[in-house]
Amino acid sequence: MISSEKVGKRIAMLRREKQLSQEQLAEHLHVSAQAVSKWETGKSLPETATLPLLSGILGHSIDSILLPQELTVLSAVYTDGYEQQDVTHFVNQFITGSKLTLAISDQIFPQSIHSDRCKLLIVKYETPAGIYSTYVLKDQHLAIDVHSKGYTLGKSELEIVHAAYGNEHASRDVLGKMKHYAYFQWPHFTVDQELFPSGMGHEGNEYLLLVYLNADGIHALSCMEGEQVHYSPDRMRLFAGGSSRQHYTAENVGRLGFGKGMDCSWAGALYTSLSAMGVDTRYEEVMGVSGACWRVAFTPVWDYSSADALVAYDYAAPAFSAYGLTASWANRLTPEERRREKLQIMESLHKHHLPVALNLRVAPEWGVITGYLDDGSTLLCRSYFDDETFSELQEDPEFREAMEASKGYLYVDHWPYKLLYIERHGPIRPALDSLYASLQVKLDSMQAGENHGYQLGYSALAAWQEGLLDHVWYQAADTGTFTRRYSVNHFCLMALNDARRSAASYLQASLPLLQDPAAYSLLGEMAAVYEQMYTLLDLFFSHMKEPATLQQAQASPKQLWDQSQREQQADLLHTMAALERRGDELAGQLLGYKEISIS
């Protein structure tokens, strides 16, 4: 029998394990924070329709959430101290009769870590007695039951529990050395022959593997000879960095910018980061699998932020699932946190994982961090405002010299207030499943209404039309305010145009996924609907004047954007809403075919 109280406690624990607040979980699930609170206090259970998404976000099966066992693996990470894979769901499948037995090897896990570093499995688990952590090295056996008591959480200081020097072929225990070195309270040290002498017959690269326990649980760090190990200022975490990493720049990262066929800066930055990781994809596919191709948002105060893909709806989570990404966010960090975060940025870059960030240069748009200089003192990037700087300073000798040092990347001007790290560890969702998930996002987002002061979907189109037809406002507006509204309007229409172009492209590319002739026909019709939307939007947008034209023209801006043009755009948005509703009908029918195929 399902106990709402036990289910609530399980949801709360798994949410905290994912480092999500109730508000963040609610936003991912498109429910209210009050609903999440009611679940966690046992006052109600999640709706059946919410359970698959809740399961995906928390990383546990629906049965594990609704029918908690006495032994549950809360998290399981297979790692070499440099790369890692989240294998929580996989490991939980081996629990039988409140016992878990597993032989640890590269072959047992869905994806392998290809390196010569020592590897281990780190597990956090719950029994009736509490929550514990443990670790098992590769080629050893994991054995846990309800009576197992591993390392307890909540330690007030960092404790190194395992240290080895070498590689997966041969290594030796150096825990005694590390405990000796801990006496000196070094802020950092270099992994070298003085501290860790090599054996006479060693082959290949050698690494220092440190497994340590802190308040959060067990962690692993692996550093190659010549690299440095840094303690965080509070001495509760370890990071890699060092003298051999004075600078780093990613190779051949393409330029970003509006008007390059990637006018959604979040999707453009994510696409760029994925490409650097070697993921074979397209910008339009990123827009499609995330659902950002269906987006339309608008705020009645007429702000540029309406065009930001993530400002009012979570299109990121579907993209992470589609590409098998493990993602982590660092938002609005304190100065102390920023110093620690630079080490994390450096580590991510050395894995060829470019962090995606908001507000790197000029204005709050998304871009990617591409490298660093001076041991992390200067960060480098690609942003959506780079072309302006290159055009302005391309003949400046000092600028050209700086670009040689940075390999053509501009310096980061602002510490980003949203920072996204991605790693490709989980299973890649089948393309057909991603298509169905995207269609569901379309239906949900078009009906979403209002969120954080922004109107979404049909409400956004209606509010935008209403604003265009407020003739009294335009008559009374001063020149500066009028020109700004035109500029916001131009930017939002550009974003809508790009989104619907991407939708048409994504749907057309998805046709080969459908084998059923009737479903294929429905998807073909839906692709034609969005191609029609894009054609109408692009024709109208191509005749709009650039915002700078209004500022520089001798004629009054009110003559250049008159009532007739605003009414024409309002009619266009009305037509868009009608076509969107037809798209909803087709999406609903396609999702019906999905249900039939599953049953």
XYZ file of C-alpha atoms in Angstrom, residues 432 436 510-524 589-590 592-594 596-597:
24
model
C 11.570 9.372 -31.693
C 7.231 13.007 -28.703
C 12.084 13.967 -38.016
C 9.846 12.500 -40.754
C 12.032 9.377 -41.314
C 11.505 8.425 -37.649
C 7.840 7.536 -38.245
C 7.036 4.216 -39.903
C 3.249 4.445 -39.669
C 1.941 6.119 -42.884
C -0.842 7.981 -41.048
C 1.554 9.360 -38.401
C 4.051 10.261 -41.133
C 1.314 12.213 -42.928
C 0.354 14.081 -39.747
C 3.971 15.069 -39.076
C 4.370 16.152 -42.707
C -2.984 13.352 -32.740
C 0.674 12.350 -33.055
C -2.162 9.632 -29.600
C -0.226 7.395 -32.002
C 2.538 7.198 -29.402
C -1.260 3.312 -29.245
C 2.257 2.090 -30.071
